[in-house]
Coordinates of C-alpha atoms in Angstrom, one line a residue:
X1 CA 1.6 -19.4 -39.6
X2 CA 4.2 -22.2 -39.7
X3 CA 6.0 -22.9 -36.8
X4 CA 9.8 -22.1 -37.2
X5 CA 11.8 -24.9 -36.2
X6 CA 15.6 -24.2 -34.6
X7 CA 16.8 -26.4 -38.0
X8 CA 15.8 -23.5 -40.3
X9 CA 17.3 -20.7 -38.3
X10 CA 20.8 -22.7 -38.4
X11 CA 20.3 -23.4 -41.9
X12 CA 19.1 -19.5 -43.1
X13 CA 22.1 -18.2 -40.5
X14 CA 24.3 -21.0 -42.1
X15 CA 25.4 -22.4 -38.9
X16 CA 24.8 -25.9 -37.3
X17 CA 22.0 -26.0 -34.7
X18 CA 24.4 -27.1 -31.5
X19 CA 25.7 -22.9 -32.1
X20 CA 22.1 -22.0 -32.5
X21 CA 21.4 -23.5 -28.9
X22 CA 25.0 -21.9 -27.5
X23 CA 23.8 -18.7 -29.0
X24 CA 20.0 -18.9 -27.2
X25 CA 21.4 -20.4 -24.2
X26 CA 24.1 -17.3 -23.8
X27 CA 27.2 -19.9 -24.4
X28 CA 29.1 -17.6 -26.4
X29 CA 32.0 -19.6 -26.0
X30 CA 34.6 -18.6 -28.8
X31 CA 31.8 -17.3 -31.0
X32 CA 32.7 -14.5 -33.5
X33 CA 30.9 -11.4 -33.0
X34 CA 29.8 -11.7 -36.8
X35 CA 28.1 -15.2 -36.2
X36 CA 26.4 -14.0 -33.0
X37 CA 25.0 -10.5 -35.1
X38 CA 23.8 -13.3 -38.2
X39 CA 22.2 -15.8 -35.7
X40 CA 20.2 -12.6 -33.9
X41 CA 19.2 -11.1 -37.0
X42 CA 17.7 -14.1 -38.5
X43 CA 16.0 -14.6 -35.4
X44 CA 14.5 -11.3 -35.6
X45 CA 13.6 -11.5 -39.2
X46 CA 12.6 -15.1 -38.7
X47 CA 10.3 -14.1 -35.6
X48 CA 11.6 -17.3 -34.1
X49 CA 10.3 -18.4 -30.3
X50 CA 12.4 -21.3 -29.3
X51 CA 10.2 -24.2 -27.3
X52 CA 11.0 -23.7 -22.9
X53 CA 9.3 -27.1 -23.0
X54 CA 12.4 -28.5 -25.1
X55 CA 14.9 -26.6 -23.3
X56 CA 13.9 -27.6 -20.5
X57 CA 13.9 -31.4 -21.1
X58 CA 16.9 -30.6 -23.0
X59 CA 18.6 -28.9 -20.0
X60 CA 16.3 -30.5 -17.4
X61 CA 15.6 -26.8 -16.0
X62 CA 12.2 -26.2 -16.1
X63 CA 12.9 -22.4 -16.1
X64 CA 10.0 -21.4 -13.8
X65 CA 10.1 -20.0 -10.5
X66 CA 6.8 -20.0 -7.9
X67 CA 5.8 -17.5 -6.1
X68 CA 2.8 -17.6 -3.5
X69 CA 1.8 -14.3 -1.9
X70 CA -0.9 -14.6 0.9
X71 CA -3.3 -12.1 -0.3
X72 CA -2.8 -11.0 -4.0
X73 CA -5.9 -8.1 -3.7
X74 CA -3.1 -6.5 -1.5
X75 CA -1.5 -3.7 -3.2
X76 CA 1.9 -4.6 -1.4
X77 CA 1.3 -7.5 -3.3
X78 CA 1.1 -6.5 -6.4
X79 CA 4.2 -4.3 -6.0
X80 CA 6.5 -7.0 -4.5
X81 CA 5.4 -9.3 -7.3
X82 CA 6.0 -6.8 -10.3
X83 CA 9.7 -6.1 -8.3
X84 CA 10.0 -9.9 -8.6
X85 CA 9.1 -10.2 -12.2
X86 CA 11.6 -7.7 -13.6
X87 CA 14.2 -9.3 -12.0
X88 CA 13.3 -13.2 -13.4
X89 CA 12.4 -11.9 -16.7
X90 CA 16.1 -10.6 -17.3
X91 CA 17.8 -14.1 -16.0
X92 CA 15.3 -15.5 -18.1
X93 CA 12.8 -17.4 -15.6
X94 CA 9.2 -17.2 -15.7
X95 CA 7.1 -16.9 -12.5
X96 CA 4.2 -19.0 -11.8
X97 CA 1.9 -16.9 -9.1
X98 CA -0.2 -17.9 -6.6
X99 CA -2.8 -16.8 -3.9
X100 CA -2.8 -18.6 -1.1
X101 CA -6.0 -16.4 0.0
X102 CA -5.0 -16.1 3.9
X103 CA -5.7 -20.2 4.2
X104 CA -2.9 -22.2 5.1
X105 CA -5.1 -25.0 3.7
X106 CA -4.9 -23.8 0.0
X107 CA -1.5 -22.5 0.4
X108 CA -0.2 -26.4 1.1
X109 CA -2.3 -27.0 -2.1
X110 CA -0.6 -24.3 -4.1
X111 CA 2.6 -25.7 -2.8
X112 CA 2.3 -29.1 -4.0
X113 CA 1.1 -28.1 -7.5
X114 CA 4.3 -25.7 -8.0
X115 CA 6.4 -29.3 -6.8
X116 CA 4.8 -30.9 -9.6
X117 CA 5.6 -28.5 -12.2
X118 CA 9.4 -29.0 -11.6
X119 CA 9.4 -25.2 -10.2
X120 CA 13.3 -24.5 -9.7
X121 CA 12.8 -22.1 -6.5
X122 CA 9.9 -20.8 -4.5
X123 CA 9.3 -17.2 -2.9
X124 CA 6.8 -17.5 -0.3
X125 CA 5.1 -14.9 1.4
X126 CA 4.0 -17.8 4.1
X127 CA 0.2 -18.1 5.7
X128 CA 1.7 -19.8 8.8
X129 CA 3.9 -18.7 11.5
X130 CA 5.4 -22.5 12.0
X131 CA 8.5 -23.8 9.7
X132 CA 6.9 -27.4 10.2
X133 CA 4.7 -26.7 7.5
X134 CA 7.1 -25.9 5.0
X135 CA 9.6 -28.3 5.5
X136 CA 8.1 -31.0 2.8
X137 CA 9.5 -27.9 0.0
X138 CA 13.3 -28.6 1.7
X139 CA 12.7 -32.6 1.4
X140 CA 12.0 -31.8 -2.3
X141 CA 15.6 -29.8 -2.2
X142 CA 14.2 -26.9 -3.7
X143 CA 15.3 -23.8 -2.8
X144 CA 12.9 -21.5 -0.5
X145 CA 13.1 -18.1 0.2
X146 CA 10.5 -16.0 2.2
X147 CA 9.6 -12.2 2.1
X148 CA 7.8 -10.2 4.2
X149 CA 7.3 -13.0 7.0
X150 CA 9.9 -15.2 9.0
X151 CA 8.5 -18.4 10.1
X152 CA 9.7 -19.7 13.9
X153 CA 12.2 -21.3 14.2
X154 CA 14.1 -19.8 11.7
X155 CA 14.9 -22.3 8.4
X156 CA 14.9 -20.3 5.4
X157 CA 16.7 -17.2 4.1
X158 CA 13.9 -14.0 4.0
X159 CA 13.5 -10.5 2.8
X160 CA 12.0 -7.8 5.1
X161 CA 11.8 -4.7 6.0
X162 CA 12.9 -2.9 9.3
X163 CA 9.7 -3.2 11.5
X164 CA 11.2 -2.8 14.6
X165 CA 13.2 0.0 13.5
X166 CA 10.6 2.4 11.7
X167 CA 7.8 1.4 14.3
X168 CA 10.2 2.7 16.4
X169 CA 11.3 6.0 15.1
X170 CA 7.6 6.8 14.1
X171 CA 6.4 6.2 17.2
X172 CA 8.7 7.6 19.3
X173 CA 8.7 11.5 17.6
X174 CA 4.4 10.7 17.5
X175 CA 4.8 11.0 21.1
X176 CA 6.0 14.1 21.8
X177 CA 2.9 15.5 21.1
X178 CA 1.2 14.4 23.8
X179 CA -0.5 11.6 23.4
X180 CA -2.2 10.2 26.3
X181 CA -2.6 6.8 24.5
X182 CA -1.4 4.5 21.3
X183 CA -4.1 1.9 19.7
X184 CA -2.2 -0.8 17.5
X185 CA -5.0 -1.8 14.9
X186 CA -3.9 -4.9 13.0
X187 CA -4.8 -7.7 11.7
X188 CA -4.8 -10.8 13.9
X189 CA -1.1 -10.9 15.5
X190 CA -0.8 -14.8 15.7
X191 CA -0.9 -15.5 12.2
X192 CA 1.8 -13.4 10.9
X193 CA 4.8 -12.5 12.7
X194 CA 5.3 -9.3 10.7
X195 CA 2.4 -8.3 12.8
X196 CA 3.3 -9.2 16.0
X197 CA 6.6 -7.8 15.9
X198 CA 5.3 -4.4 14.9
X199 CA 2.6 -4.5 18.0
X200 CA 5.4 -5.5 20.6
X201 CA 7.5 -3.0 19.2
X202 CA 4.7 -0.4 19.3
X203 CA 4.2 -1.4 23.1
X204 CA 7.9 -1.3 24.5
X205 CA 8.0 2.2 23.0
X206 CA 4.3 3.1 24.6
X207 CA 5.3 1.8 27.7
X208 CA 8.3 3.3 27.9
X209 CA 7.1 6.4 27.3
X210 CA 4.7 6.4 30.5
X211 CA 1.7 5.7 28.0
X212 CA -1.2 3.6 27.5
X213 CA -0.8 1.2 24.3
X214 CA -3.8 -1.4 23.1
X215 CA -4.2 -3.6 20.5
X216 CA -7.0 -3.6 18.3
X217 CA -7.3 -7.0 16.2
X218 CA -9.4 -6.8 13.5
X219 CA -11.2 -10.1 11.4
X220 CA -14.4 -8.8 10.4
X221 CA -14.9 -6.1 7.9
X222 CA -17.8 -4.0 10.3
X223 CA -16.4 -4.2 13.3
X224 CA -13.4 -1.5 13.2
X225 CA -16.5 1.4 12.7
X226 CA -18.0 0.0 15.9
X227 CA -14.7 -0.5 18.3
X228 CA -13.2 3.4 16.8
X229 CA -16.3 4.7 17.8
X230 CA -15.6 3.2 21.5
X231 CA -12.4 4.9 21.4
X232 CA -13.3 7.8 20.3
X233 CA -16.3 8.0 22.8
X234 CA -13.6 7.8 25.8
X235 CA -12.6 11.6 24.9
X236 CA -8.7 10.7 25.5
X237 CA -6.1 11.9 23.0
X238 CA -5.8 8.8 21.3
X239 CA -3.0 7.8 18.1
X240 CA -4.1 4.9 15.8
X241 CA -1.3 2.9 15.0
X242 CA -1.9 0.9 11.6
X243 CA 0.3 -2.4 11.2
X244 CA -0.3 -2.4 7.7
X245 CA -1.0 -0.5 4.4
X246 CA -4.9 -2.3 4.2
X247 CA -5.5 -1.3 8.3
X248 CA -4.2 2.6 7.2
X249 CA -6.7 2.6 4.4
X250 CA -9.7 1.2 6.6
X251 CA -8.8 3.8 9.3
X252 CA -8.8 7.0 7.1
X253 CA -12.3 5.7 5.7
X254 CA -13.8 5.8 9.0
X255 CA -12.1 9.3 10.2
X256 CA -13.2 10.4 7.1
X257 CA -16.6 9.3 7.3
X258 CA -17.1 10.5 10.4
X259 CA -15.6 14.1 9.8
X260 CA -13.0 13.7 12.4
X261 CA -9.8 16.6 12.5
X262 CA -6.8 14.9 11.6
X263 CA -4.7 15.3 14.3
X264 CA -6.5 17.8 16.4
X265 CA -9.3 15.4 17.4
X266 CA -7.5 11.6 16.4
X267 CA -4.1 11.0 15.4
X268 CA -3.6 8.2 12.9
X269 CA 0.1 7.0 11.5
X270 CA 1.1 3.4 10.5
X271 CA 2.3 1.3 7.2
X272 CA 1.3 1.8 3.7
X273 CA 1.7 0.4 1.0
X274 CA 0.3 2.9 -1.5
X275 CA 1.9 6.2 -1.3
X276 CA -1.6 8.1 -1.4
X277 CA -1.5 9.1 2.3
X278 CA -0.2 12.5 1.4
X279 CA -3.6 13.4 -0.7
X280 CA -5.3 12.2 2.4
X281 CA -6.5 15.4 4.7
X282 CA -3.4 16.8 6.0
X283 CA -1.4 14.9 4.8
X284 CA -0.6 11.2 6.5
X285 CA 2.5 10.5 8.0
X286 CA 3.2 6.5 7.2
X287 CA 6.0 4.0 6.8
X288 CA 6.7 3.4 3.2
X289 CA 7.4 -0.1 2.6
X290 CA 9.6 -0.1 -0.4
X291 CA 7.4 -3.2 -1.9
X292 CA 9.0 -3.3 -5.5
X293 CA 12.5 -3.1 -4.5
X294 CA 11.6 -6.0 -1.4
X295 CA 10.8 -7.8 -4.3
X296 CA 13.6 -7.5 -6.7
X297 CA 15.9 -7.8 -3.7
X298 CA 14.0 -11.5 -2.9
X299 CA 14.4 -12.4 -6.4
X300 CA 18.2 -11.6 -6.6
X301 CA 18.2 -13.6 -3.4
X302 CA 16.9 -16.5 -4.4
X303 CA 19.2 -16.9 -7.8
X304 CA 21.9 -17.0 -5.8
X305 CA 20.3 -19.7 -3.3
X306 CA 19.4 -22.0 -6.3
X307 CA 23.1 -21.6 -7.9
X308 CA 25.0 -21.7 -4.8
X309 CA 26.5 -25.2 -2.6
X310 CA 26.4 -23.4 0.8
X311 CA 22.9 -21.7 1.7
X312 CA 23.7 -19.9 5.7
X313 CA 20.2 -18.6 6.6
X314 CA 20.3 -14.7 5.8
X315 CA 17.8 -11.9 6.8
X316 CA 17.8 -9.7 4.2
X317 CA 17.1 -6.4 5.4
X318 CA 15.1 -3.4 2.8
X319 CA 14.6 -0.4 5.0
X320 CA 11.3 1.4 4.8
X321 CA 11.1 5.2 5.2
X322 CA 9.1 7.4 7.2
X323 CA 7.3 10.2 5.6
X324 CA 7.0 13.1 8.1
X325 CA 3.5 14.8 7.4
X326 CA 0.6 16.3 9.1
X327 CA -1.2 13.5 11.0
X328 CA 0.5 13.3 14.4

């Protein structure tokens, strides 16, 4: 089929094509509601897709927005990124995803390539703890925004949820029932600060509470089985804390597997990410990360960054909620 040019819309809607490009570009200006109905309806009938590559030279705005999630088999991923999309598609961006993979290597990579295709903003979901390695995307001036993570020191406006909050509260009515001891089981802590700042959080409220709090750091996929069955051998009414929605799901497998009573024999609470923890034995209590709306919320965020002359660094807080259920 022939490409439709913007010459024959203006010429079917009988308009010149400078109102043609006011009318796709959402300049109304003094524009007569009749004219705007005539130019959409030929546009319809005409099934006419106007060129981003011309607008965009046109405009110089490229009209794309880059997003780089650390891990995008995550299902937090997947939420945060549709919760981003919705919000771009209605101001008329397009995103550009990437997965950085856990590598800070290929997430510098990733970086660069967005830079060279004139993205307008980036939402980062950062690999690395350390601001130094972001500061070549402020040199470029373009406008950064990071979810989920804060990098040290702080430099850039970020979305995330109330860790130290929810940790808090979950862990706090968790022990009321006893527990003689709290296991953390994350992820390695030094990579991501989300992580560390659930684990000290976990550990002040322990502590506090006259209990025993450790950390289990996880980094290869066998070797939870083999360090729960060492905690379960030590016969001590034990709580698993899991930082995150992946460590939840890795920890139900093996209580599962090993036909353990939820909570009479092993407590288990933590983050998810998924919202199946209720169909799982007793029910699971969790922190539900409200993923999609962290998402939208970063993606309102960073419109305003890449349209506004003064930028103050903002933490943009999206509270999670605690389901109260069975496990503890």
């Amino acid at each position: 089929m022939k490409k439709i040019t913007i010459k024959e819309v203006a010429e079917e809607a009988g308009v010149s094509k400078t109102t043609i490009s006011r009318f796709l570009n959402n300049n109304y200006g003094n524009m007569s509601k009749e004219t705007k109905a005539k130019i959409a309806e030929v546009i319809e009938r005409l099934n006419y897709r106007p060129s981003k590559q011309a607008q965009a030279l046109k405009s110089k705005h490229s009209y794309l927005i880059g997003v780089v999630v650390a891990d995008i088999s995550n299902m937090y991923s997947s939420l945060l990124l549709k919760g981003i999309g919705q919000v771009l598609e209605q101001s008329g961006y397009q995103m550009i995803i990437m997965d950085a993979a856990n590598s800070i290597t290929q997430e510098k990579d990733l970086l660069e390539k967005l830079l060279d295709q004139s993205v307008e903003g980036i939402i980062l979901q950062p690999s690395s703890r350390q601001s130094e390695n972001y500061e070549f995307i402020s040199e470029r001036n373009i406008p950064l925004l990071l979810v989920d993570r804060q990098t040290e020191p702080e430099r850039w406006s970020s979305v995330l949820t109330n860790n130290v909050a929810s940790t808090k509260t979950v862990l706090e009515k968790a022990l009321e029932k006893g527990y003689e001891q709290v296991v953390v089981v994350s992820e390695p802590i030094k990579d991501v600060s989300t992580r560390g700042l659930r684990y000290t959080t976990a550990e002040k409220v322990v502590k506090d509470a006259g209990k025993d709090c450790r950390l289990v750091e996880i980094d290869q996929d066998n070797q939870l089985n083999d360090i729960l069955e060492e905690i379960r051998a030590e016969h001590k009414r034990t709580l698993l804390f899991a930082s995150n929605g992946r460590m939840l799901m890795d920890v139900l497998t093996w209580l599962i597997h090993e036909k353990i009573e939820i909570p009479n024999e092993i407590g288990v609470t933590g983050f998810d990410d998924w919202n199946l923890t209720e169909l799982v034995g007793p029910g699971i209590t969790s922190i539900e990360q409200p993923s999609k709306k962290i998402g939208k919320v970063a993606a309102e965020q960073l419109l305003k960054l890449m349209t506004s002359e003064t930028n103050p660094i903002q933490e943009n807080i999206v509270p999670s909620t605690v389901q109260w259920r069975k496990s503890v």
